[in-house]
XYZ file of C-alpha atoms in Angstrom:
114
model
C 30.343 -27.909 -6.992
C 27.112 -27.388 -4.910
C 24.562 -24.900 -6.182
C 24.413 -21.431 -4.484
C 21.656 -20.788 -2.024
C 18.490 -19.274 -3.458
C 17.964 -16.732 -0.744
C 20.221 -15.473 1.996
C 19.458 -16.173 5.537
C 19.299 -13.200 7.905
C 20.727 -12.941 11.351
C 18.857 -13.307 14.536
C 16.251 -10.801 15.717
C 18.747 -9.233 18.129
C 21.214 -8.748 15.250
C 18.464 -6.925 13.277
C 17.576 -4.793 16.229
C 21.288 -3.835 16.586
C 21.509 -3.014 12.895
C 18.309 -0.886 13.005
C 19.635 1.036 16.063
C 22.941 1.675 14.503
C 21.544 2.930 11.252
C 19.022 5.077 13.093
C 21.682 6.516 15.397
C 23.852 7.387 12.375
C 20.938 9.118 10.659
C 20.029 10.864 13.974
C 23.570 12.115 14.504
C 23.571 13.617 10.962
C 20.143 15.230 11.375
C 21.116 16.491 14.829
C 24.211 18.023 13.430
C 22.443 19.766 10.625
C 19.601 21.125 12.755
C 21.782 21.864 15.733
C 24.253 23.842 13.651
C 21.374 25.723 12.080
C 19.874 26.468 15.403
C 23.185 27.698 16.829
C 23.777 29.896 13.850
C 20.327 31.260 14.049
C 19.835 31.788 17.804
C 23.323 31.483 19.241
C 24.776 28.784 21.375
C 23.235 29.855 24.703
C 24.830 29.898 28.168
C 26.264 26.284 27.793
C 28.370 26.889 24.760
C 28.526 25.626 21.210
C 29.871 22.118 21.828
C 27.308 21.322 24.589
C 24.335 22.600 22.684
C 25.391 20.803 19.466
C 26.032 17.604 21.306
C 22.636 17.737 22.991
C 20.903 18.075 19.610
C 22.966 15.312 18.033
C 22.507 12.855 20.876
C 18.778 13.405 21.343
C 18.211 12.966 17.553
C 20.417 9.807 17.531
C 18.550 8.290 20.471
C 15.103 9.015 18.943
C 15.997 7.824 15.421
C 17.862 4.764 16.742
C 14.922 3.742 18.935
C 12.344 4.069 16.174
C 14.525 2.264 13.585
C 15.152 -0.629 15.930
C 11.427 -0.964 16.672
C 10.641 -0.818 13.044
C 13.209 -3.514 12.192
C 11.687 -5.776 14.963
C 8.165 -5.247 13.548
C 9.421 -6.121 10.076
C 11.347 -9.148 11.272
C 8.612 -10.615 13.395
C 5.949 -10.661 10.613
C 5.175 -14.028 9.274
C 3.525 -12.716 6.266
C 5.516 -13.951 3.278
C 3.757 -11.820 0.630
C 1.794 -14.765 -0.732
C 0.691 -14.023 -4.277
C -1.938 -15.457 -6.398
C -0.909 -18.863 -7.713
C -0.671 -17.626 -11.261
C 1.521 -14.665 -10.108
C 3.907 -17.105 -8.312
C 4.018 -19.203 -11.430
C 4.689 -16.183 -13.613
C 7.486 -15.111 -11.276
C 9.069 -18.522 -11.417
C 8.616 -19.103 -15.199
C 8.321 -15.743 -17.016
C 8.790 -17.312 -20.445
C 5.580 -19.364 -20.018
C 3.444 -16.231 -19.348
C 5.059 -14.415 -22.287
C 4.441 -17.388 -24.530
C 0.750 -17.450 -23.413
C 0.275 -13.773 -24.053
C 1.764 -14.097 -27.589
C -0.492 -16.962 -28.325
C -3.522 -14.962 -27.204
C -2.437 -12.107 -29.467
C -2.040 -14.374 -32.397
C -5.583 -15.774 -31.820
C -7.033 -12.342 -31.494
C -5.268 -11.133 -34.751
C -6.418 -14.304 -36.578
C -10.051 -13.879 -35.547
C -10.211 -10.272 -36.815
């Protein structure tokens, strides 16, 4: 049986743009519904009616949030920075028992010297 992959591979950049836009649109629709409903209850629907006013709030919020989430996902995807840590930190992340053993040994030496 082959070993499982260590990290999952993401989709293409376009897939990540779509996912960001969809997530942002869903958040925008929700926020638009909340603020639009509050605005309609507070100031009335206006001459266009409840449905048209609420849909305008929801669609404008969805477009705004969707756009910014897709741009944010592109910025995050396109960065080549892999969060390179100090070599000792990488080593500690890969072998935590080694660093724990080293700290315990340092504590024993400190207690023995006192």
